[in-house]
Amino acid sequence: MPEPEAAAAGAADAEAPLADEIARVPVTSSDVVFDGYIWDVRREAFEYGGETLRRDFVDHPGAVAIFALDDDDRMLLIKQYRHPVRRREWEPPAGLLDVEEESPLEAARRELAEEVDLEADDWHVLTDYVTTPGGNNEAIRIFIARGLHATASAFDRVGEEADMELRWVALDDALDAVLASRVQNPSLVIGTFAAHVSRQRGWSTLRPANDAWPAHPRFRDSATH
């Protein structure tokens, strides 16, 4: 069967590995039009395809999520209230990259301790993703953490974190919940699929904990030590 004709924009190299491409377009203006409590709305003008385009988007600091696994490949999940969707949803421990000069790994260690009072001896990158590339620049890195042990002291939790529930969940049970749409947190959904496939491949897809992160503007040009 012949291949479909290439789109008018041109055909990609079919032999090259499938990968997104960083595009460094000229930005002619960039202004915060809404200064939010946690994130902002930014308006930018940029040159693309011989014309000037303008877009508004949520300017987000990015985040990390942690799949904390025990020796039986059970993950520790939390149930937390999320106001925009009016749901108490199951999700992995996670948090914003909102501390200046903090690396993703350092942020993940901090969030694991603050949310579930755990530390981990072994860290790897499971996968990265961008949540809504047409509307914000949020990039999330999901870590696998093993060698778990309790922190020296428990953290006080307030707001939506004050009534969090904790539950150890087998990876296969999490996959069933994802496929049935009983759980819909994006880090849980994407991470569960990635972890399930990685386990099938002997965890050979895991990457170093300080692996480069080109999708996040703060870490685009260097390893994330």
mmCIF file of C-alpha atoms in Angstrom:
data_model
loop_
_atom_site.group_PDB
_atom_site.id
_atom_site.type_symbol
_atom_site.label_atom_id
_atom_site.label_comp_id
_atom_site.label_asym_id
_atom_site.label_seq_id
_atom_site.Cartn_x
_atom_site.Cartn_y
_atom_site.Cartn_z
ATOM 1 C CA MET A 1 0.000 0.000 0.000
ATOM 2 C CA PRO A 2 1.568 3.353 -0.967
ATOM 3 C CA GLU A 3 2.378 5.920 1.707
ATOM 4 C CA PRO A 4 0.002 8.932 1.947
ATOM 5 C CA GLU A 5 1.300 12.030 0.247
ATOM 6 C CA ALA A 6 3.258 14.381 2.444
ATOM 7 C CA ALA A 7 1.521 17.453 3.846
ATOM 8 C CA ALA A 8 2.112 20.770 2.131
ATOM 9 C CA ALA A 9 4.540 21.819 4.867
ATOM 10 C CA GLY A 10 6.933 19.090 3.789
ATOM 11 C CA ALA A 11 7.661 15.477 4.669
ATOM 12 C CA ALA A 12 9.666 14.495 7.753
ATOM 13 C CA ASP A 13 12.558 12.065 7.546
ATOM 14 C CA ALA A 14 10.886 8.680 8.041
ATOM 15 C CA GLU A 15 14.198 7.135 9.102
ATOM 16 C CA ALA A 16 14.840 9.580 11.953
ATOM 17 C CA PRO A 17 13.759 8.722 15.496
ATOM 18 C CA LEU A 18 10.323 10.088 16.303
ATOM 19 C CA ALA A 19 10.941 13.173 18.445
ATOM 20 C CA ASP A 20 9.564 16.642 19.046
ATOM 21 C CA GLU A 21 11.760 19.513 17.851
ATOM 22 C CA ILE A 22 12.752 22.631 19.763
ATOM 23 C CA ALA A 23 11.841 25.690 17.666
ATOM 24 C CA ARG A 24 13.617 28.922 18.563
ATOM 25 C CA VAL A 25 11.356 31.520 16.965
ATOM 26 C CA PRO A 26 11.951 35.291 17.282
ATOM 27 C CA VAL A 27 9.755 36.680 20.087
ATOM 28 C CA THR A 28 9.118 40.381 19.502
ATOM 29 C CA SER A 29 7.119 41.107 22.676
ATOM 30 C CA SER A 30 6.285 39.272 25.893
ATOM 31 C CA ASP A 31 4.027 40.764 28.584
ATOM 32 C CA VAL A 32 2.259 39.446 31.683
ATOM 33 C CA VAL A 33 -1.401 40.389 31.225
ATOM 34 C CA PHE A 34 -2.609 38.611 34.351
ATOM 35 C CA ASP A 35 -0.446 38.277 37.470
ATOM 36 C CA GLY A 36 -1.822 35.208 39.235
ATOM 37 C CA TYR A 37 -1.383 33.757 42.697
ATOM 38 C CA ILE A 38 0.433 30.662 41.414
ATOM 39 C CA TRP A 39 0.832 31.231 37.662
ATOM 40 C CA ASP A 40 0.415 34.076 35.193
ATOM 41 C CA VAL A 41 -1.131 34.649 31.789
ATOM 42 C CA ARG A 42 1.409 35.908 29.267
ATOM 43 C CA ARG A 43 0.819 37.548 25.876
ATOM 44 C CA GLU A 44 3.540 37.131 23.263
ATOM 45 C CA ALA A 45 4.082 38.212 19.673
ATOM 46 C CA PHE A 46 6.443 36.134 17.550
ATOM 47 C CA GLU A 47 7.569 35.739 13.961
ATOM 48 C CA TYR A 48 6.530 32.511 12.274
ATOM 49 C CA GLY A 49 6.018 31.602 8.644
ATOM 50 C CA GLY A 50 6.737 35.123 7.470
ATOM 51 C CA GLU A 51 4.122 36.811 9.659
ATOM 52 C CA THR A 52 3.689 38.088 13.200
ATOM 53 C CA LEU A 53 1.439 35.966 15.378
ATOM 54 C CA ARG A 54 0.068 36.737 18.854
ATOM 55 C CA ARG A 55 -0.895 34.214 21.492
ATOM 56 C CA ASP A 56 -1.954 34.247 25.157
ATOM 57 C CA PHE A 57 -0.917 31.325 27.345
ATOM 58 C CA VAL A 58 -0.606 30.290 30.978
ATOM 59 C CA ASP A 59 3.006 30.815 32.060
ATOM 60 C CA HIS A 60 3.602 27.891 34.418
ATOM 61 C CA PRO A 61 6.679 27.035 36.524
ATOM 62 C CA GLY A 62 6.369 23.323 35.775
ATOM 63 C CA ALA A 63 6.102 20.462 38.229
ATOM 64 C CA VAL A 64 7.387 17.075 39.306
ATOM 65 C CA ALA A 65 5.502 13.910 40.241
ATOM 66 C CA ILE A 66 6.797 10.852 42.053
ATOM 67 C CA PHE A 67 5.913 7.204 41.594
ATOM 68 C CA ALA A 68 7.149 5.903 44.944
ATOM 69 C CA LEU A 69 7.349 2.106 44.561
ATOM 70 C CA ASP A 70 7.831 -0.514 47.260
ATOM 71 C CA ASP A 71 9.491 -3.911 46.741
ATOM 72 C CA ASP A 72 6.247 -5.346 45.328
ATOM 73 C CA ASP A 73 5.880 -2.541 42.751
ATOM 74 C CA ARG A 74 3.004 -0.970 44.644
ATOM 75 C CA MET A 75 2.824 2.794 44.284
ATOM 76 C CA LEU A 76 1.866 5.213 47.020
ATOM 77 C CA LEU A 77 -1.018 7.458 45.953
ATOM 78 C CA ILE A 78 -2.710 10.359 47.668
ATOM 79 C CA LYS A 79 -6.315 11.506 47.377
ATOM 80 C CA GLN A 80 -6.452 15.295 47.298
ATOM 81 C CA TYR A 81 -9.158 17.884 46.581
ATOM 82 C CA ARG A 82 -8.659 19.814 43.331
ATOM 83 C CA HIS A 83 -10.949 22.812 43.164
ATOM 84 C CA PRO A 84 -11.042 23.559 39.390
ATOM 85 C CA VAL A 85 -12.532 20.093 38.699
ATOM 86 C CA ARG A 86 -14.397 19.806 42.058
ATOM 87 C CA ARG A 87 -12.960 16.359 42.684
ATOM 88 C CA ARG A 88 -10.927 14.575 45.318
ATOM 89 C CA GLU A 89 -8.707 12.694 42.947
ATOM 90 C CA TRP A 90 -6.079 10.009 43.325
ATOM 91 C CA GLU A 91 -2.642 11.116 42.192
ATOM 92 C CA PRO A 92 1.040 10.521 42.904
ATOM 93 C CA PRO A 93 2.836 12.932 45.240
ATOM 94 C CA ALA A 94 3.648 16.022 43.180
ATOM 95 C CA GLY A 95 4.465 19.693 43.397
ATOM 96 C CA LEU A 96 5.482 22.851 41.600
ATOM 97 C CA LEU A 97 8.980 23.825 40.536
ATOM 98 C CA ASP A 98 8.537 27.122 42.343
ATOM 99 C CA VAL A 99 11.768 27.263 44.362
ATOM 100 C CA GLU A 100 14.480 29.277 42.609
ATOM 101 C CA GLU A 101 17.660 27.351 41.750
ATOM 102 C CA GLU A 102 16.093 24.049 42.852
ATOM 103 C CA SER A 103 16.637 21.147 40.462
ATOM 104 C CA PRO A 104 13.775 18.797 39.496
ATOM 105 C CA LEU A 105 15.323 16.013 41.577
ATOM 106 C CA GLU A 106 15.649 18.273 44.611
ATOM 107 C CA ALA A 107 12.027 19.340 44.143
ATOM 108 C CA ALA A 108 10.917 15.712 43.921
ATOM 109 C CA ARG A 109 12.771 14.838 47.130
ATOM 110 C CA ARG A 110 11.155 17.811 48.859
ATOM 111 C CA GLU A 111 7.646 16.983 47.664
ATOM 112 C CA LEU A 112 7.926 13.311 48.639
ATOM 113 C CA ALA A 113 8.906 14.339 52.154
ATOM 114 C CA GLU A 114 6.355 17.122 52.489
ATOM 115 C CA GLU A 115 3.383 15.178 51.140
ATOM 116 C CA VAL A 116 3.888 11.633 52.459
ATOM 117 C CA ASP A 117 6.795 11.835 54.964
ATOM 118 C CA LEU A 118 9.058 9.596 52.883
ATOM 119 C CA GLU A 119 12.611 9.666 51.566
ATOM 120 C CA ALA A 120 14.048 7.473 48.805
ATOM 121 C CA ASP A 121 17.538 6.153 48.118
ATOM 122 C CA ASP A 122 17.112 5.399 44.400
ATOM 123 C CA TRP A 123 15.767 7.873 41.834
ATOM 124 C CA HIS A 124 15.215 7.645 38.071
ATOM 125 C CA VAL A 125 13.255 9.593 35.467
ATOM 126 C CA LEU A 126 10.231 7.616 34.266
ATOM 127 C CA THR A 127 8.934 10.078 31.655
ATOM 128 C CA ASP A 128 8.344 13.762 30.872
ATOM 129 C CA TYR A 129 5.326 15.402 29.301
ATOM 130 C CA VAL A 130 3.750 18.785 28.569
ATOM 131 C CA THR A 131 0.169 19.126 29.746
ATOM 132 C CA THR A 132 -1.518 21.478 27.241
ATOM 133 C CA PRO A 133 0.981 22.734 24.655
ATOM 134 C CA GLY A 134 -1.651 24.822 22.866
ATOM 135 C CA GLY A 135 -2.556 26.763 26.006
ATOM 136 C CA ASN A 136 0.268 26.687 28.540
ATOM 137 C CA ASN A 137 3.960 25.896 28.890
ATOM 138 C CA GLU A 138 3.603 23.525 31.855
ATOM 139 C CA ALA A 139 6.141 20.697 31.714
ATOM 140 C CA ILE A 140 6.012 17.797 34.183
ATOM 141 C CA ARG A 141 8.697 15.260 35.019
ATOM 142 C CA ILE A 142 7.677 11.949 36.589
ATOM 143 C CA PHE A 143 10.228 10.172 38.743
ATOM 144 C CA ILE A 144 10.438 6.590 39.966
ATOM 145 C CA ALA A 145 11.592 6.488 43.595
ATOM 146 C CA ARG A 146 12.658 3.298 45.390
ATOM 147 C CA GLY A 147 14.396 2.417 48.626
ATOM 148 C CA LEU A 148 11.724 4.199 50.636
ATOM 149 C CA HIS A 149 12.010 5.062 54.317
ATOM 150 C CA ALA A 150 10.298 7.466 56.678
ATOM 151 C CA THR A 151 11.510 11.011 57.227
ATOM 152 C CA ALA A 152 12.878 11.926 60.641
ATOM 153 C CA SER A 153 9.762 13.981 61.411
ATOM 154 C CA ALA A 154 6.282 14.406 59.957
ATOM 155 C CA PHE A 155 5.223 17.553 58.108
ATOM 156 C CA ASP A 156 2.248 19.727 59.027
ATOM 157 C CA ARG A 157 -0.227 19.989 56.155
ATOM 158 C CA VAL A 158 -2.782 22.723 55.540
ATOM 159 C CA GLY A 159 -5.433 23.622 52.960
ATOM 160 C CA GLU A 160 -6.268 20.882 50.490
ATOM 161 C CA GLU A 161 -3.443 18.756 51.868
ATOM 162 C CA ALA A 162 -4.861 18.662 55.414
ATOM 163 C CA ASP A 163 -7.284 15.777 54.731
ATOM 164 C CA MET A 164 -5.295 13.784 52.155
ATOM 165 C CA GLU A 165 -5.757 10.011 52.125
ATOM 166 C CA LEU A 166 -2.873 7.632 51.369
ATOM 167 C CA ARG A 167 -3.157 4.263 49.667
ATOM 168 C CA TRP A 168 -0.693 1.688 48.356
ATOM 169 C CA VAL A 169 -1.875 0.481 44.940
ATOM 170 C CA ALA A 170 -0.535 -2.358 42.785
ATOM 171 C CA LEU A 171 0.608 -1.194 39.361
ATOM 172 C CA ASP A 172 -1.811 -3.575 37.627
ATOM 173 C CA ASP A 173 -4.729 -2.272 39.716
ATOM 174 C CA ALA A 174 -3.775 1.301 38.852
ATOM 175 C CA LEU A 175 -3.734 0.379 35.164
ATOM 176 C CA ASP A 176 -7.230 -1.103 35.433
ATOM 177 C CA ALA A 177 -8.466 2.093 37.102
ATOM 178 C CA VAL A 178 -6.893 4.220 34.368
ATOM 179 C CA LEU A 179 -8.394 2.150 31.543
ATOM 180 C CA ALA A 180 -11.835 2.343 33.154
ATOM 181 C CA SER A 181 -11.468 6.143 33.609
ATOM 182 C CA ARG A 182 -12.035 5.766 37.342
ATOM 183 C CA VAL A 183 -8.929 7.905 37.872
ATOM 184 C CA GLN A 184 -8.064 10.807 35.566
ATOM 185 C CA ASN A 185 -5.166 12.747 37.044
ATOM 186 C CA PRO A 186 -2.815 13.196 34.059
ATOM 187 C CA SER A 187 0.405 12.340 35.917
ATOM 188 C CA LEU A 188 -1.211 9.189 37.261
ATOM 189 C CA VAL A 189 -2.588 8.210 33.847
ATOM 190 C CA ILE A 190 0.599 8.879 31.870
ATOM 191 C CA GLY A 191 2.893 7.569 34.582
ATOM 192 C CA THR A 192 0.899 4.364 35.001
ATOM 193 C CA PHE A 193 1.118 3.549 31.295
ATOM 194 C CA ALA A 194 4.831 4.417 31.238
ATOM 195 C CA ALA A 195 5.596 2.385 34.371
ATOM 196 C CA HIS A 196 3.650 -0.617 33.125
ATOM 197 C CA VAL A 197 5.537 -0.674 29.822
ATOM 198 C CA SER A 198 8.871 0.015 31.532
ATOM 199 C CA ARG A 199 8.324 -2.930 33.882
ATOM 200 C CA GLN A 200 7.555 -5.162 30.886
ATOM 201 C CA ARG A 201 10.937 -4.111 29.480
ATOM 202 C CA GLY A 202 12.786 -4.839 32.706
ATOM 203 C CA TRP A 203 12.761 -1.129 33.673
ATOM 204 C CA SER A 204 15.309 -0.573 30.902
ATOM 205 C CA THR A 205 13.591 2.632 29.790
ATOM 206 C CA LEU A 206 14.337 4.498 33.031
ATOM 207 C CA ARG A 207 16.712 7.438 32.673
ATOM 208 C CA PRO A 208 19.212 9.039 35.078
ATOM 209 C CA ALA A 209 17.629 11.225 37.738
ATOM 210 C CA ASN A 210 19.454 14.325 36.417
ATOM 211 C CA ASP A 211 18.711 13.652 32.741
ATOM 212 C CA ALA A 212 18.395 16.690 30.457
ATOM 213 C CA TRP A 213 14.900 18.155 30.153
ATOM 214 C CA PRO A 214 14.625 20.097 26.879
ATOM 215 C CA ALA A 215 10.862 20.687 27.168
ATOM 216 C CA HIS A 216 11.265 22.836 30.278
ATOM 217 C CA PRO A 217 12.572 26.324 29.470
ATOM 218 C CA ARG A 218 14.574 26.566 32.700
ATOM 219 C CA PHE A 219 16.483 23.358 32.046
ATOM 220 C CA ARG A 220 16.503 23.324 28.245
ATOM 221 C CA ASP A 221 20.193 23.874 27.661
ATOM 222 C CA SER A 222 21.798 21.807 30.415
ATOM 223 C CA ALA A 223 21.540 18.618 32.431
ATOM 224 C CA THR A 224 19.224 19.055 35.426
ATOM 225 C CA HIS A 225 21.715 18.467 38.240
#
